[in-house]
PDB file of C-alpha atoms in Angstrom:
ATOM      1  CA  MET A   1      12.729  15.367 -17.073  1.00  0.00           C
ATOM      2  CA  PRO A   2       9.097  14.778 -18.097  1.00  0.00           C
ATOM      3  CA  ILE A   3       7.406  11.411 -17.757  1.00  0.00           C
ATOM      4  CA  GLN A   4       7.387   9.593 -21.064  1.00  0.00           C
ATOM      5  CA  THR A   5       3.827   8.899 -22.187  1.00  0.00           C
ATOM      6  CA  THR A   6       2.609   5.859 -24.083  1.00  0.00           C
ATOM      7  CA  LYS A   7      -0.559   5.043 -25.983  1.00  0.00           C
ATOM      8  CA  PRO A   8      -1.493   1.417 -25.275  1.00  0.00           C
ATOM      9  CA  THR A   9      -3.897  -0.635 -27.342  1.00  0.00           C
ATOM     10  CA  THR A  10      -7.210  -1.704 -25.845  1.00  0.00           C
ATOM     11  CA  ALA A  11      -5.781  -5.244 -25.610  1.00  0.00           C
ATOM     12  CA  ASP A  12      -2.791  -3.915 -23.645  1.00  0.00           C
ATOM     13  CA  MET A  13      -5.119  -2.197 -21.186  1.00  0.00           C
ATOM     14  CA  LEU A  14      -7.403  -5.237 -20.873  1.00  0.00           C
ATOM     15  CA  ALA A  15      -4.339  -7.213 -19.731  1.00  0.00           C
ATOM     16  CA  CYS A  16      -4.229  -4.788 -16.774  1.00  0.00           C
ATOM     17  CA  VAL A  17      -7.835  -5.444 -15.690  1.00  0.00           C
ATOM     18  CA  ALA A  18      -8.814  -7.902 -12.957  1.00  0.00           C
ATOM     19  CA  ARG A  19     -12.558  -8.365 -12.600  1.00  0.00           C
ATOM     20  CA  PHE A  20     -13.380  -9.827  -9.198  1.00  0.00           C
ATOM     21  CA  ALA A  21     -15.820 -12.357 -10.695  1.00  0.00           C
ATOM     22  CA  ASP A  22     -13.013 -13.750 -12.875  1.00  0.00           C
ATOM     23  CA  LEU A  23     -10.379 -14.149 -10.148  1.00  0.00           C
ATOM     24  CA  GLN A  24      -9.449 -17.736  -9.354  1.00  0.00           C
ATOM     25  CA  ARG A  25      -9.450 -18.978  -5.748  1.00  0.00           C
ATOM     26  CA  CYS A  26      -6.239 -20.593  -4.565  1.00  0.00           C
ATOM     27  CA  GLU A  27      -6.360 -22.528  -1.289  1.00  0.00           C
ATOM     28  CA  THR A  28      -2.776 -23.880  -1.332  1.00  0.00           C
ATOM     29  CA  GLY A  29       0.736 -22.539  -1.706  1.00  0.00           C
ATOM     30  CA  LEU A  30       1.821 -21.704   1.861  1.00  0.00           C
ATOM     31  CA  PRO A  31       2.772 -24.316   4.482  1.00  0.00           C
ATOM     32  CA  ASP A  32       0.316 -23.130   7.152  1.00  0.00           C
ATOM     33  CA  MET A  33      -2.649 -23.418   4.771  1.00  0.00           C
ATOM     34  CA  GLN A  34      -2.603 -27.150   5.598  1.00  0.00           C
ATOM     35  CA  LEU A  35      -3.549 -26.443   9.233  1.00  0.00           C
ATOM     36  CA  PRO A  36      -7.321 -26.493   9.875  1.00  0.00           C
ATOM     37  CA  ASP A  37      -7.327 -23.039  11.500  1.00  0.00           C
ATOM     38  CA  CYS A  38      -5.278 -21.509   8.667  1.00  0.00           C
ATOM     39  CA  ARG A  39      -7.489 -22.468   5.748  1.00  0.00           C
ATOM     40  CA  ARG A  40      -8.058 -19.496   3.515  1.00  0.00           C
ATOM     41  CA  ALA A  41      -8.193 -18.621  -0.154  1.00  0.00           C
ATOM     42  CA  PHE A  42      -6.221 -16.065  -2.119  1.00  0.00           C
ATOM     43  CA  LEU A  43      -7.755 -14.309  -5.103  1.00  0.00           C
ATOM     44  CA  ASN A  44      -4.576 -12.801  -6.491  1.00  0.00           C
ATOM     45  CA  VAL A  45      -4.913  -9.563  -8.444  1.00  0.00           C
ATOM     46  CA  LEU A  46      -1.449  -8.049  -8.958  1.00  0.00           C
ATOM     47  CA  GLY A  47       1.497 -10.356  -8.506  1.00  0.00           C
ATOM     48  CA  PHE A  48       5.194 -10.286  -7.899  1.00  0.00           C
ATOM     49  CA  ASP A  49       8.214 -12.594  -8.105  1.00  0.00           C
ATOM     50  CA  GLN A  50       8.970 -15.288  -5.551  1.00  0.00           C
ATOM     51  CA  PRO A  51      11.550 -14.389  -2.846  1.00  0.00           C
ATOM     52  CA  LYS A  52      14.936 -16.114  -3.024  1.00  0.00           C
ATOM     53  CA  GLY A  53      15.828 -16.609   0.683  1.00  0.00           C
ATOM     54  CA  ASP A  54      15.853 -19.935   2.548  1.00  0.00           C
ATOM     55  CA  GLY A  55      12.810 -20.315   4.793  1.00  0.00           C
ATOM     56  CA  GLN A  56      11.085 -17.418   3.041  1.00  0.00           C
ATOM     57  CA  PHE A  57       7.745 -17.549   1.280  1.00  0.00           C
ATOM     58  CA  SER A  58       5.843 -15.257  -1.026  1.00  0.00           C
ATOM     59  CA  PRO A  59       3.085 -13.508   0.972  1.00  0.00           C
ATOM     60  CA  PHE A  60       0.430 -15.004  -1.335  1.00  0.00           C
ATOM     61  CA  GLY A  61       2.173 -18.373  -1.695  1.00  0.00           C
ATOM     62  CA  ASP A  62       3.661 -19.933  -4.786  1.00  0.00           C
ATOM     63  CA  ARG A  63       0.432 -21.126  -6.415  1.00  0.00           C
ATOM     64  CA  ALA A  64      -1.908 -18.100  -6.407  1.00  0.00           C
ATOM     65  CA  LYS A  65      -1.558 -16.896  -9.981  1.00  0.00           C
ATOM     66  CA  ALA A  66      -2.050 -13.158 -10.323  1.00  0.00           C
ATOM     67  CA  ARG A  67      -4.542 -11.918 -12.888  1.00  0.00           C
ATOM     68  CA  VAL A  68      -2.174  -9.025 -13.656  1.00  0.00           C
ATOM     69  CA  SER A  69       1.317 -10.496 -13.592  1.00  0.00           C
ATOM     70  CA  HIS A  70       3.248  -8.677 -16.316  1.00  0.00           C
ATOM     71  CA  LEU A  71       3.737  -5.365 -14.495  1.00  0.00           C
ATOM     72  CA  GLN A  72       6.533  -4.649 -12.009  1.00  0.00           C
ATOM     73  CA  ALA A  73       4.381  -2.357  -9.865  1.00  0.00           C
ATOM     74  CA  GLY A  74       6.498  -2.409  -6.717  1.00  0.00           C
ATOM     75  CA  PHE A  75       3.637  -3.976  -4.739  1.00  0.00           C
ATOM     76  CA  GLY A  76       1.187  -6.882  -4.860  1.00  0.00           C
ATOM     77  CA  VAL A  77      -2.559  -7.022  -4.268  1.00  0.00           C
ATOM     78  CA  SER A  78      -4.688 -10.012  -3.323  1.00  0.00           C
ATOM     79  CA  PHE A  79      -8.044 -10.671  -1.743  1.00  0.00           C
ATOM     80  CA  ILE A  80      -8.104 -13.171   1.118  1.00  0.00           C
ATOM     81  CA  ALA A  81     -11.308 -15.068   1.878  1.00  0.00           C
ATOM     82  CA  ALA A  82     -11.742 -17.016   5.106  1.00  0.00           C
ATOM     83  CA  ALA A  83     -14.467 -18.498   7.262  1.00  0.00           C
ATOM     84  CA  PRO A  84     -14.788 -17.443  10.922  1.00  0.00           C
ATOM     85  CA  GLY A  85     -11.914 -18.700  13.069  1.00  0.00           C
ATOM     86  CA  LYS A  86      -9.636 -19.141  10.055  1.00  0.00           C
ATOM     87  CA  GLY A  87      -6.585 -17.034   9.333  1.00  0.00           C
ATOM     88  CA  VAL A  88      -2.811 -17.215   9.248  1.00  0.00           C
ATOM     89  CA  LEU A  89       0.040 -18.027  11.644  1.00  0.00           C
ATOM     90  CA  MET A  90       2.146 -15.219  13.076  1.00  0.00           C
ATOM     91  CA  HIS A  91       4.661 -14.120  10.468  1.00  0.00           C
ATOM     92  CA  THR A  92       6.690 -11.123   9.358  1.00  0.00           C
ATOM     93  CA  HIS A  93       7.596  -9.462   6.048  1.00  0.00           C
ATOM     94  CA  ASP A  94      10.597  -7.590   4.738  1.00  0.00           C
ATOM     95  CA  THR A  95       8.278  -4.876   3.367  1.00  0.00           C
ATOM     96  CA  VAL A  96       5.196  -3.004   4.561  1.00  0.00           C
ATOM     97  CA  GLU A  97       2.008  -5.103   4.527  1.00  0.00           C
ATOM     98  CA  THR A  98      -1.401  -3.449   4.558  1.00  0.00           C
ATOM     99  CA  PHE A  99      -4.955  -4.717   4.877  1.00  0.00           C
ATOM    100  CA  MET A 100      -8.378  -3.283   4.216  1.00  0.00           C
ATOM    101  CA  VAL A 101     -11.458  -5.174   5.345  1.00  0.00           C
ATOM    102  CA  MET A 102     -13.926  -5.577   2.488  1.00  0.00           C
ATOM    103  CA  LYS A 103     -16.514  -7.857   4.139  1.00  0.00           C
ATOM    104  CA  GLY A 104     -17.058  -9.067   7.686  1.00  0.00           C
ATOM    105  CA  THR A 105     -15.107  -8.467  10.881  1.00  0.00           C
ATOM    106  CA  TRP A 106     -11.425  -9.352  11.075  1.00  0.00           C
ATOM    107  CA  LYS A 107      -8.986  -9.628  13.964  1.00  0.00           C
ATOM    108  CA  LEU A 108      -5.555  -8.172  13.142  1.00  0.00           C
ATOM    109  CA  GLU A 109      -3.016  -9.245  15.757  1.00  0.00           C
ATOM    110  CA  TRP A 110       0.654  -8.431  16.328  1.00  0.00           C
ATOM    111  CA  GLU A 111       3.454  -9.032  18.810  1.00  0.00           C
ATOM    112  CA  GLY A 112       3.927  -5.736  20.645  1.00  0.00           C
ATOM    113  CA  ASP A 113       6.268  -4.511  23.337  1.00  0.00           C
ATOM    114  CA  GLN A 114       3.793  -5.671  26.016  1.00  0.00           C
ATOM    115  CA  GLY A 115       2.954  -9.029  24.355  1.00  0.00           C
ATOM    116  CA  ASP A 116       0.335  -9.899  21.754  1.00  0.00           C
ATOM    117  CA  ASP A 117      -2.166  -7.182  20.915  1.00  0.00           C
ATOM    118  CA  HIS A 118      -4.977  -6.896  18.381  1.00  0.00           C
ATOM    119  CA  LEU A 119      -7.688  -4.781  16.816  1.00  0.00           C
ATOM    120  CA  LEU A 120     -11.028  -5.763  15.331  1.00  0.00           C
ATOM    121  CA  LEU A 121     -11.574  -4.138  11.951  1.00  0.00           C
ATOM    122  CA  GLU A 122     -14.825  -3.662  10.038  1.00  0.00           C
ATOM    123  CA  PRO A 123     -15.476  -2.986   6.327  1.00  0.00           C
ATOM    124  CA  LEU A 124     -13.271  -0.246   4.878  1.00  0.00           C
ATOM    125  CA  ASP A 125     -11.058  -0.134   7.996  1.00  0.00           C
ATOM    126  CA  PHE A 126      -7.355  -0.184   7.118  1.00  0.00           C
ATOM    127  CA  ILE A 127      -4.102  -1.146   8.866  1.00  0.00           C
ATOM    128  CA  ALA A 128      -0.451  -0.963   7.759  1.00  0.00           C
ATOM    129  CA  PHE A 129       2.104  -3.249   9.427  1.00  0.00           C
ATOM    130  CA  PRO A 130       5.686  -1.944   9.485  1.00  0.00           C
ATOM    131  CA  VAL A 131       8.592  -4.091   8.290  1.00  0.00           C
ATOM    132  CA  GLY A 132       9.604  -6.788  10.782  1.00  0.00           C
ATOM    133  CA  VAL A 133       6.469  -6.806  12.964  1.00  0.00           C
ATOM    134  CA  GLN A 134       5.165 -10.310  13.686  1.00  0.00           C
ATOM    135  CA  ARG A 135       1.492 -10.255  12.689  1.00  0.00           C
ATOM    136  CA  ARG A 136      -1.481 -12.400  11.818  1.00  0.00           C
ATOM    137  CA  PHE A 137      -5.097 -12.035  10.749  1.00  0.00           C
ATOM    138  CA  GLU A 138      -8.253 -14.059  11.319  1.00  0.00           C
ATOM    139  CA  CYS A 139     -11.836 -13.740  10.157  1.00  0.00           C
ATOM    140  CA  VAL A 140     -14.055 -13.215  13.194  1.00  0.00           C
ATOM    141  CA  LYS A 141     -17.444 -12.843  11.522  1.00  0.00           C
ATOM    142  CA  PRO A 142     -18.576 -12.912   7.888  1.00  0.00           C
ATOM    143  CA  PRO A 143     -21.255 -10.552   6.592  1.00  0.00           C
ATOM    144  CA  GLU A 144     -24.859 -11.528   7.262  1.00  0.00           C
ATOM    145  CA  GLY A 145     -25.874 -14.461   5.033  1.00  0.00           C
ATOM    146  CA  GLU A 146     -22.319 -15.249   3.836  1.00  0.00           C
ATOM    147  CA  ALA A 147     -19.894 -17.983   4.880  1.00  0.00           C
ATOM    148  CA  GLU A 148     -16.646 -16.003   4.559  1.00  0.00           C
ATOM    149  CA  GLY A 149     -15.200 -12.593   5.241  1.00  0.00           C
ATOM    150  CA  LEU A 150     -13.084 -10.819   2.639  1.00  0.00           C
ATOM    151  CA  LEU A 151      -9.856  -8.937   3.259  1.00  0.00           C
ATOM    152  CA  LEU A 152      -7.758  -6.970   0.754  1.00  0.00           C
ATOM    153  CA  GLY A 153      -4.018  -7.382   1.246  1.00  0.00           C
ATOM    154  CA  MET A 154      -1.419  -5.096  -0.326  1.00  0.00           C
ATOM    155  CA  ILE A 155       2.302  -5.731   0.106  1.00  0.00           C
ATOM    156  CA  GLY A 156       5.228  -3.600  -1.034  1.00  0.00           C
ATOM    157  CA  GLY A 157       8.077  -4.869  -3.198  1.00  0.00           C
ATOM    158  CA  ASN A 158       8.597  -6.800  -6.408  1.00  0.00           C
ATOM    159  CA  ALA A 159       9.655 -10.001  -4.575  1.00  0.00           C
ATOM    160  CA  PRO A 160       8.618  -9.553  -0.923  1.00  0.00           C
ATOM    161  CA  ALA A 161       9.397 -12.284   1.568  1.00  0.00           C
ATOM    162  CA  ALA A 162       7.421 -13.698   4.474  1.00  0.00           C
ATOM    163  CA  GLU A 163       8.895 -15.677   7.357  1.00  0.00           C
ATOM    164  CA  ILE A 164       6.791 -17.725   9.756  1.00  0.00           C
ATOM    165  CA  SER A 165       7.356 -16.973  13.449  1.00  0.00           C
ATOM    166  CA  PRO A 166       9.336 -19.466  15.578  1.00  0.00           C
ATOM    167  CA  ALA A 167       6.112 -20.533  17.349  1.00  0.00           C
ATOM    168  CA  GLY A 168       4.457 -21.017  13.967  1.00  0.00           C
ATOM    169  CA  ILE A 169       7.373 -23.168  12.773  1.00  0.00           C
ATOM    170  CA  GLU A 170       6.919 -25.339  15.900  1.00  0.00           C
ATOM    171  CA  ARG A 171       3.208 -25.792  15.057  1.00  0.00           C
ATOM    172  CA  LEU A 172       4.129 -26.856  11.521  1.00  0.00           C
ATOM    173  CA  ILE A 173       6.689 -29.347  12.876  1.00  0.00           C
ATOM    174  CA  GLU A 174       4.143 -30.758  15.367  1.00  0.00           C
ATOM    175  CA  ALA A 175       1.623 -31.157  12.532  1.00  0.00           C
ATOM    176  CA  GLY A 176       4.181 -33.023  10.402  1.00  0.00           C
ATOM    177  CA  ILE A 177       4.227 -30.311   7.719  1.00  0.00           C
ATOM    178  CA  PHE A 178       7.866 -29.312   8.410  1.00  0.00           C
ATOM    179  CA  GLN A 179      10.677 -31.587   9.560  1.00  0.00           C
ATOM    180  CA  ARG A 180      13.116 -30.156  12.075  1.00  0.00           C
ATOM    181  CA  ASP A 181      16.181 -31.807  10.466  1.00  0.00           C
ATOM    182  CA  LYS A 182      15.355 -30.325   7.040  1.00  0.00           C
ATOM    183  CA  LEU A 183      14.968 -26.772   8.430  1.00  0.00           C
ATOM    184  CA  ALA A 184      18.623 -26.587   9.426  1.00  0.00           C
ATOM    185  CA  ALA A 185      19.853 -27.723   6.005  1.00  0.00           C
TER     186      ALA A 185
END
């Protein structure tokens, strides 16, 4: 069966455009973003629905409004900006998560069969994390003359879920962001 073609209006196509200069920074929306070493900003391009599971979060948080939000593309795209030493807690996803470094040097870390492991990635380097792998990222060095590095994140699914690692949950409890008694509810 052939693919049905459509002829959109210019306005329809403009609703599918996200110019980087027009993207809005969002520095809240995930619990770990309150920790000093996890401060980062999302510049959300192509969004998806929020996951429905208890203890699960959208990979880009619940406040980063996507510039293109009306399409069910089967994946989401967001830029992540962070200063050196800033990143995310170990976490996992129920779909494949990929990253491409746009600016700076980034450390991409995961829990492997021999313990934690990592790679340093430079501009245009790419990594894909399989489903269920605990992983994290951190800006190591921004480009010369800039304060932040820039990472492009792409995550499969229309409502992908993220879960913070047990050690990450403990850090959030210690920081007073999560309460142990409310996690079991």
